Coordinates of C-alpha atoms in Angstrom, one line a residue:
Chain X
S23 CA 0.0 0.0 0.0
Q24 CA 1.1 3.6 -0.6
E25 CA 2.8 5.1 2.5
L26 CA 1.9 8.6 1.6
E27 CA -1.6 9.3 0.1
Q28 CA -2.2 12.4 -1.8
S29 CA -5.6 13.8 -2.6
P30 CA -7.0 14.7 -5.0
Q31 CA -5.1 12.8 -7.7
S32 CA -5.9 15.5 -10.1
L33 CA -7.5 18.9 -10.0
I34 CA -8.8 21.4 -12.5
V35 CA -9.5 24.9 -11.2
Q36 CA -10.4 28.2 -12.8
E37 CA -7.7 30.9 -12.7
G38 CA -8.1 33.0 -9.6
K39 CA -9.6 30.2 -7.5
N40 CA -8.1 28.8 -4.3
L41 CA -7.3 25.2 -3.9
T42 CA -5.9 22.7 -1.4
I43 CA -3.9 19.5 -1.8
N44 CA -3.6 17.0 1.0
C45 CA -0.9 14.5 1.9
T46 CA -1.7 11.9 4.5
S47 CA 0.3 9.2 6.3
S48 CA -0.7 6.5 8.8
K49 CA 2.7 7.1 10.4
T50 CA 4.3 10.1 12.0
L51 CA 6.0 12.3 9.5
Y52 CA 9.6 13.2 10.3
G53 CA 10.2 16.0 7.8
L54 CA 7.6 16.8 5.1
Y55 CA 8.7 18.1 1.7
W56 CA 6.6 19.7 -1.0
Y57 CA 7.8 19.7 -4.6
K58 CA 6.4 20.8 -7.9
Q59 CA 7.2 19.1 -11.1
K60 CA 6.3 20.2 -14.6
Y61 CA 5.9 17.5 -17.2
G62 CA 9.2 16.2 -18.4
E63 CA 11.2 18.3 -16.0
G64 CA 12.8 18.0 -12.6
L65 CA 11.4 18.6 -9.2
I66 CA 11.4 22.2 -7.8
F67 CA 11.7 22.4 -4.1
L68 CA 8.8 24.4 -2.5
M69 CA 8.9 23.9 1.2
M70 CA 10.0 21.7 4.1
L71 CA 8.1 21.3 7.3
Q72 CA 9.3 19.5 10.4
K73 CA 7.5 20.7 13.5
G74 CA 3.9 19.8 14.3
G75 CA 1.7 22.9 13.7
E76 CA 4.4 24.5 11.5
E77 CA 3.2 26.6 8.6
K78 CA 5.2 28.2 5.8
S79 CA 4.4 30.4 2.9
H80 CA 6.1 31.3 -0.3
E81 CA 4.3 33.8 -2.6
K82 CA 0.8 32.4 -2.9
I83 CA 1.5 28.9 -1.7
T84 CA 1.1 27.9 2.0
A85 CA 1.9 24.6 3.5
K86 CA 1.0 23.3 7.0
L87 CA 1.9 20.2 9.0
D88 CA -0.8 19.2 11.4
E89 CA -0.1 18.9 15.2
K90 CA 0.0 15.2 15.1
K91 CA 2.4 15.3 12.2
Q92 CA 0.5 12.8 10.1
Q93 CA -1.0 15.1 7.5
S94 CA 0.1 18.1 5.5
S95 CA -1.9 20.4 3.3
L96 CA -0.7 22.7 0.5
H97 CA -2.9 25.7 -0.2
I98 CA -2.7 27.9 -3.3
T99 CA -4.4 31.3 -3.2
A100 CA -5.7 32.9 -6.4
S101 CA -4.3 30.2 -8.7
Q102 CA -2.6 31.2 -11.9
P103 CA -1.6 29.2 -15.0
S104 CA 2.0 29.2 -13.8
H105 CA 0.8 27.0 -10.8
A106 CA -0.1 24.2 -13.1
G107 CA 2.0 21.0 -12.7
I108 CA 2.3 18.0 -10.5
Y109 CA 2.7 18.6 -6.8
L110 CA 4.5 15.9 -4.9
C111 CA 4.8 15.4 -1.1
G112 CA 7.7 13.5 0.3
A113 CA 8.4 12.5 3.9
F114 CA 10.6 10.6 6.2
L115 CA 8.5 8.1 8.1
S116 CA 11.3 7.4 10.6
G117 CA 14.8 8.7 11.3
N118 CA 16.5 6.0 9.2
T119 CA 14.3 5.4 6.2
P120 CA 14.7 7.1 2.9
L121 CA 12.4 9.9 1.7
V122 CA 9.3 8.4 0.3
F123 CA 6.8 10.2 -2.0
G124 CA 3.2 10.3 -2.7
K125 CA 2.0 9.7 -6.3
G126 CA 1.4 13.4 -6.8
T127 CA -1.5 15.7 -7.6
R128 CA -1.9 16.9 -11.1
L129 CA -3.1 20.5 -11.1
S130 CA -4.5 22.3 -14.2
V131 CA -5.5 25.9 -14.1
I132 CA -7.8 27.1 -16.8
A133 CA -8.5 30.7 -17.9
Chain U
N13 CA 26.1 27.8 -7.4
A14 CA 25.0 25.3 -10.0
G15 CA 22.2 23.0 -9.1
V16 CA 22.3 19.2 -9.3
M17 CA 23.5 18.3 -12.7
Q18 CA 22.4 15.1 -14.4
N19 CA 23.5 13.7 -17.8
P20 CA 22.6 12.6 -20.2
R21 CA 19.1 14.2 -20.2
H22 CA 17.9 11.6 -22.6
L23 CA 19.3 8.1 -23.4
V24 CA 18.1 5.5 -25.8
R25 CA 19.3 2.0 -25.5
R26 CA 18.5 -1.3 -27.1
R27 CA 17.6 -4.3 -25.0
G28 CA 20.7 -5.9 -23.6
Q29 CA 22.9 -2.8 -23.7
E30 CA 24.2 -0.9 -20.7
A31 CA 23.0 2.5 -19.5
R32 CA 25.2 4.8 -17.4
L33 CA 23.6 7.8 -15.8
R34 CA 25.6 10.5 -14.1
C35 CA 24.9 12.9 -11.3
S36 CA 27.0 15.8 -10.0
P37 CA 25.6 17.0 -6.7
M38 CA 25.4 20.6 -5.7
K39 CA 28.7 22.2 -4.5
G40 CA 29.4 21.2 -1.0
H41 CA 26.8 18.3 -1.0
S42 CA 28.2 14.9 -0.1
H43 CA 24.9 13.0 0.1
V44 CA 23.4 11.7 -3.1
Y45 CA 20.1 9.9 -3.7
W46 CA 18.7 8.1 -6.8
Y47 CA 15.0 7.8 -7.5
R48 CA 13.1 6.3 -10.4
Q49 CA 9.9 7.6 -11.8
L50 CA 7.7 5.4 -14.0
P51 CA 5.0 6.9 -16.1
E52 CA 2.0 7.8 -14.0
E53 CA 3.8 6.6 -10.9
G54 CA 5.4 8.4 -8.0
L55 CA 9.1 8.6 -7.3
K56 CA 10.6 5.4 -5.9
F57 CA 13.7 5.5 -3.9
M58 CA 16.6 3.4 -5.2
V59 CA 19.8 4.1 -3.4
Y60 CA 21.5 6.6 -1.0
L61 CA 25.2 7.2 -1.2
Q62 CA 27.8 9.3 0.5
K63 CA 31.3 9.7 -0.9
E64 CA 32.7 6.2 -1.5
N65 CA 29.9 4.6 0.5
I66 CA 26.5 3.0 -0.2
I67 CA 24.4 3.9 2.8
D68 CA 21.0 2.4 1.8
E69 CA 20.3 0.4 -1.3
S70 CA 17.1 -1.1 -0.2
G71 CA 15.3 0.2 -3.3
M72 CA 17.8 -1.1 -5.8
P73 CA 16.8 -4.2 -7.9
K74 CA 19.1 -7.1 -6.9
E75 CA 20.4 -7.7 -10.4
R76 CA 21.7 -5.5 -13.2
F77 CA 21.6 -2.2 -11.2
S78 CA 24.6 -0.7 -9.4
A79 CA 25.5 2.7 -8.1
E80 CA 28.7 4.4 -7.0
F81 CA 29.8 7.8 -5.7
P82 CA 33.6 7.9 -6.0
K83 CA 35.9 10.3 -4.1
E84 CA 36.3 12.3 -7.3
G85 CA 33.7 12.7 -9.9
P86 CA 30.0 12.3 -10.2
S87 CA 27.8 9.6 -8.9
I88 CA 26.9 6.9 -11.4
L89 CA 23.9 4.7 -11.7
R90 CA 24.6 1.8 -14.0
I91 CA 22.1 -0.5 -15.5
Q92 CA 23.4 -3.6 -17.2
Q93 CA 21.5 -5.6 -19.9
V94 CA 18.6 -3.1 -20.0
V95 CA 15.1 -4.4 -20.6
R96 CA 12.0 -2.4 -21.7
G97 CA 10.8 -2.2 -18.1
D98 CA 13.8 -0.1 -17.2
S99 CA 12.4 2.7 -19.3
A100 CA 11.8 5.5 -16.8
A101 CA 13.0 8.9 -15.6
Y102 CA 15.8 8.6 -13.2
F103 CA 16.3 11.5 -10.7
C104 CA 19.2 12.3 -8.6
A105 CA 19.0 14.5 -5.5
S106 CA 21.7 15.8 -3.2
S107 CA 21.9 17.3 0.3
V108 CA 24.6 18.8 2.6
S109 CA 23.7 16.4 5.4
R110 CA 21.3 13.6 5.9
P111 CA 18.0 15.4 5.1
S112 CA 16.2 14.2 8.1
N113 CA 18.5 16.4 10.1
T114 CA 16.8 19.6 8.7
G115 CA 18.7 19.5 5.5
E116 CA 17.0 20.4 2.2
L117 CA 17.0 17.9 -0.6
F118 CA 17.5 19.3 -4.2
F119 CA 16.8 17.3 -7.3
G120 CA 18.3 17.4 -10.8
E121 CA 16.4 17.6 -14.0
G122 CA 16.4 13.8 -14.4
S123 CA 17.7 11.4 -17.1
R124 CA 15.1 9.8 -19.2
L125 CA 16.0 6.3 -20.4
T126 CA 14.1 4.7 -23.2
V127 CA 14.8 1.0 -24.0
L128 CA 13.8 -0.1 -27.5

Protein backbone atom coordinates (compact mmCIF):
# COMPACT_ATOMS: atom_id res chain seq x y z
CA SER A 1 0.00 0.00 0.00
CA GLN A 2 1.07 3.57 -0.58
CA GLU A 3 2.75 5.04 2.50
CA LEU A 4 1.84 8.59 1.55
CA GLU A 5 -1.57 9.27 0.10
CA GLN A 6 -2.18 12.43 -1.82
CA SER A 7 -5.60 13.81 -2.61
CA PRO A 8 -7.01 14.66 -4.97
CA GLN A 9 -5.12 12.78 -7.69
CA SER A 10 -5.95 15.53 -10.15
CA LEU A 11 -7.53 18.90 -9.95
CA ILE A 12 -8.81 21.40 -12.49
CA VAL A 13 -9.48 24.90 -11.23
CA GLN A 14 -10.37 28.18 -12.81
CA GLU A 15 -7.76 30.89 -12.71
CA GLY A 16 -8.13 32.98 -9.60
CA LYS A 17 -9.65 30.22 -7.47
CA ASN A 18 -8.12 28.84 -4.29
CA LEU A 19 -7.29 25.18 -3.90
CA THR A 20 -5.94 22.70 -1.36
CA ILE A 21 -3.94 19.51 -1.82
CA ASN A 22 -3.57 17.00 1.01
CA CYS A 23 -0.85 14.54 1.93
CA THR A 24 -1.72 11.90 4.54
CA SER A 25 0.26 9.18 6.27
CA SER A 26 -0.66 6.51 8.78
CA LYS A 27 2.71 7.07 10.41
CA THR A 28 4.31 10.08 12.00
CA LEU A 29 6.02 12.31 9.49
CA TYR A 30 9.60 13.25 10.28
CA GLY A 31 10.16 16.04 7.83
CA LEU A 32 7.64 16.76 5.10
CA TYR A 33 8.69 18.14 1.72
CA TRP A 34 6.59 19.66 -1.02
CA TYR A 35 7.85 19.73 -4.59
CA LYS A 36 6.42 20.86 -7.90
CA GLN A 37 7.16 19.06 -11.14
CA LYS A 38 6.34 20.17 -14.65
CA TYR A 39 5.88 17.46 -17.26
CA GLY A 40 9.20 16.16 -18.46
CA GLU A 41 11.17 18.25 -16.02
CA GLY A 42 12.79 17.95 -12.63
CA LEU A 43 11.42 18.64 -9.17
CA ILE A 44 11.36 22.17 -7.83
CA PHE A 45 11.71 22.40 -4.07
CA LEU A 46 8.85 24.39 -2.53
CA MET A 47 8.93 23.94 1.23
CA MET A 48 10.02 21.71 4.06
CA LEU A 49 8.10 21.33 7.33
CA GLN A 50 9.30 19.56 10.43
CA LYS A 51 7.46 20.68 13.50
CA GLY A 52 3.87 19.84 14.31
CA GLY A 53 1.73 22.88 13.66
CA GLU A 54 4.36 24.46 11.47
CA GLU A 55 3.19 26.63 8.60
CA LYS A 56 5.26 28.16 5.80
CA SER A 57 4.40 30.41 2.90
CA HIS A 58 6.08 31.29 -0.35
CA GLU A 59 4.32 33.80 -2.57
CA LYS A 60 0.78 32.42 -2.92
CA ILE A 61 1.54 28.92 -1.67
CA THR A 62 1.11 27.96 1.99
CA ALA A 63 1.87 24.57 3.52
CA LYS A 64 0.97 23.29 6.96
CA LEU A 65 1.93 20.23 8.98
CA ASP A 66 -0.76 19.22 11.41
CA GLU A 67 -0.15 18.94 15.15
CA LYS A 68 -0.05 15.17 15.12
CA LYS A 69 2.41 15.27 12.20
CA GLN A 70 0.48 12.82 10.10
CA GLN A 71 -0.95 15.12 7.48
CA SER A 72 0.13 18.12 5.51
CA SER A 73 -1.87 20.44 3.29
CA LEU A 74 -0.73 22.72 0.50
CA HIS A 75 -2.94 25.69 -0.22
CA ILE A 76 -2.70 27.92 -3.28
CA THR A 77 -4.44 31.26 -3.20
CA ALA A 78 -5.72 32.92 -6.39
CA SER A 79 -4.32 30.24 -8.69
CA GLN A 80 -2.57 31.20 -11.92
CA PRO A 81 -1.63 29.20 -15.02
CA SER A 82 1.96 29.20 -13.76
CA HIS A 83 0.82 27.05 -10.82
CA ALA A 84 -0.08 24.18 -13.13
CA GLY A 85 1.98 21.03 -12.70
CA ILE A 86 2.31 17.98 -10.49
CA TYR A 87 2.65 18.57 -6.76
CA LEU A 88 4.50 15.89 -4.86
CA CYS A 89 4.78 15.44 -1.14
CA GLY A 90 7.71 13.53 0.28
CA ALA A 91 8.39 12.52 3.87
CA PHE A 92 10.63 10.64 6.19
CA LEU A 93 8.55 8.07 8.06
CA SER A 94 11.32 7.43 10.56
CA GLY A 95 14.79 8.72 11.25
CA ASN A 96 16.51 6.02 9.24
CA THR A 97 14.28 5.41 6.24
CA PRO A 98 14.70 7.14 2.90
CA LEU A 99 12.45 9.94 1.73
CA VAL A 100 9.25 8.44 0.29
CA PHE A 101 6.83 10.18 -2.02
CA GLY A 102 3.14 10.26 -2.73
CA LYS A 103 1.95 9.68 -6.29
CA GLY A 104 1.38 13.37 -6.83
CA THR A 105 -1.52 15.67 -7.56
CA ARG A 106 -1.85 16.93 -11.12
CA LEU A 107 -3.08 20.52 -11.15
CA SER A 108 -4.49 22.28 -14.20
CA VAL A 109 -5.45 25.93 -14.11
CA ILE A 110 -7.80 27.13 -16.83
CA ALA A 111 -8.49 30.69 -17.87
CA ASN B 1 26.13 27.80 -7.39
CA ALA B 2 25.00 25.31 -10.00
CA GLY B 3 22.22 22.94 -9.07
CA VAL B 4 22.27 19.17 -9.25
CA MET B 5 23.48 18.26 -12.73
CA GLN B 6 22.42 15.07 -14.43
CA ASN B 7 23.50 13.72 -17.77
CA PRO B 8 22.55 12.61 -20.21
CA ARG B 9 19.08 14.16 -20.14
CA HIS B 10 17.86 11.58 -22.61
CA LEU B 11 19.30 8.16 -23.35
CA VAL B 12 18.10 5.53 -25.79
CA ARG B 13 19.34 1.98 -25.51
CA ARG B 14 18.47 -1.32 -27.13
CA ARG B 15 17.62 -4.31 -25.00
CA GLY B 16 20.74 -5.91 -23.61
CA GLN B 17 22.89 -2.79 -23.73
CA GLU B 18 24.24 -0.90 -20.73
CA ALA B 19 23.04 2.47 -19.49
CA ARG B 20 25.16 4.83 -17.40
CA LEU B 21 23.57 7.83 -15.76
CA ARG B 22 25.64 10.52 -14.09
CA CYS B 23 24.87 12.91 -11.30
CA SER B 24 27.00 15.78 -10.04
CA PRO B 25 25.63 17.02 -6.72
CA MET B 26 25.43 20.64 -5.73
CA LYS B 27 28.70 22.13 -4.56
CA GLY B 28 29.36 21.20 -0.96
CA HIS B 29 26.86 18.33 -0.97
CA SER B 30 28.19 14.90 -0.10
CA HIS B 31 24.90 12.97 0.09
CA VAL B 32 23.37 11.65 -3.13
CA TYR B 33 20.06 9.86 -3.69
CA TRP B 34 18.73 8.14 -6.79
CA TYR B 35 15.03 7.80 -7.53
CA ARG B 36 13.12 6.24 -10.40
CA GLN B 37 9.87 7.58 -11.77
CA LEU B 38 7.74 5.38 -14.01
CA PRO B 39 4.96 6.89 -16.15
CA GLU B 40 1.98 7.84 -13.98
CA GLU B 41 3.82 6.60 -10.88
CA GLY B 42 5.39 8.43 -8.01
CA LEU B 43 9.07 8.62 -7.27
CA LYS B 44 10.55 5.39 -5.94
CA PHE B 45 13.69 5.45 -3.85
CA MET B 46 16.57 3.39 -5.19
CA VAL B 47 19.80 4.13 -3.36
CA TYR B 48 21.45 6.59 -0.98
CA LEU B 49 25.19 7.19 -1.15
CA GLN B 50 27.82 9.28 0.55
CA LYS B 51 31.29 9.72 -0.86
CA GLU B 52 32.68 6.22 -1.52
CA ASN B 53 29.95 4.55 0.53
CA ILE B 54 26.55 3.04 -0.16
CA ILE B 55 24.39 3.89 2.84
CA ASP B 56 21.04 2.43 1.83
CA GLU B 57 20.33 0.40 -1.29
CA SER B 58 17.05 -1.07 -0.17
CA GLY B 59 15.29 0.21 -3.30
CA MET B 60 17.77 -1.13 -5.83
CA PRO B 61 16.84 -4.19 -7.87
CA LYS B 62 19.11 -7.05 -6.87
CA GLU B 63 20.38 -7.69 -10.37
CA ARG B 64 21.72 -5.51 -13.17
CA PHE B 65 21.63 -2.25 -11.18
CA SER B 66 24.58 -0.72 -9.37
CA ALA B 67 25.53 2.71 -8.08
CA GLU B 68 28.70 4.40 -6.97
CA PHE B 69 29.82 7.78 -5.71
CA PRO B 70 33.61 7.91 -5.97
CA LYS B 71 35.86 10.27 -4.08
CA GLU B 72 36.34 12.27 -7.26
CA GLY B 73 33.74 12.72 -9.95
CA PRO B 74 30.01 12.27 -10.25
CA SER B 75 27.78 9.58 -8.87
CA ILE B 76 26.94 6.94 -11.45
CA LEU B 77 23.89 4.72 -11.72
CA ARG B 78 24.64 1.78 -13.96
CA ILE B 79 22.08 -0.52 -15.51
CA GLN B 80 23.40 -3.58 -17.25
CA GLN B 81 21.54 -5.57 -19.92
CA VAL B 82 18.64 -3.15 -19.99
CA VAL B 83 15.10 -4.36 -20.56
CA ARG B 84 12.03 -2.44 -21.69
CA GLY B 85 10.79 -2.23 -18.10
CA ASP B 86 13.81 -0.10 -17.23
CA SER B 87 12.42 2.74 -19.33
CA ALA B 88 11.78 5.54 -16.85
CA ALA B 89 12.99 8.89 -15.61
CA TYR B 90 15.85 8.59 -13.15
CA PHE B 91 16.29 11.46 -10.75
CA CYS B 92 19.23 12.31 -8.59
CA ALA B 93 19.04 14.46 -5.47
CA SER B 94 21.70 15.82 -3.16
CA SER B 95 21.95 17.33 0.28
CA VAL B 96 24.57 18.78 2.59
CA SER B 97 23.75 16.36 5.36
CA ARG B 98 21.25 13.61 5.90
CA PRO B 99 17.99 15.44 5.07
CA SER B 100 16.15 14.18 8.12
CA ASN B 101 18.50 16.42 10.09
CA THR B 102 16.80 19.56 8.74
CA GLY B 103 18.69 19.48 5.46
CA GLU B 104 16.98 20.42 2.22
CA LEU B 105 17.00 17.94 -0.64
CA PHE B 106 17.50 19.28 -4.17
CA PHE B 107 16.75 17.34 -7.33
CA GLY B 108 18.28 17.37 -10.77
CA GLU B 109 16.34 17.58 -14.03
CA GLY B 110 16.42 13.81 -14.44
CA SER B 111 17.69 11.39 -17.06
CA ARG B 112 15.07 9.81 -19.25
CA LEU B 113 15.96 6.31 -20.36
CA THR B 114 14.14 4.69 -23.24
CA VAL B 115 14.79 1.05 -24.00
CA LEU B 116 13.85 -0.10 -27.48
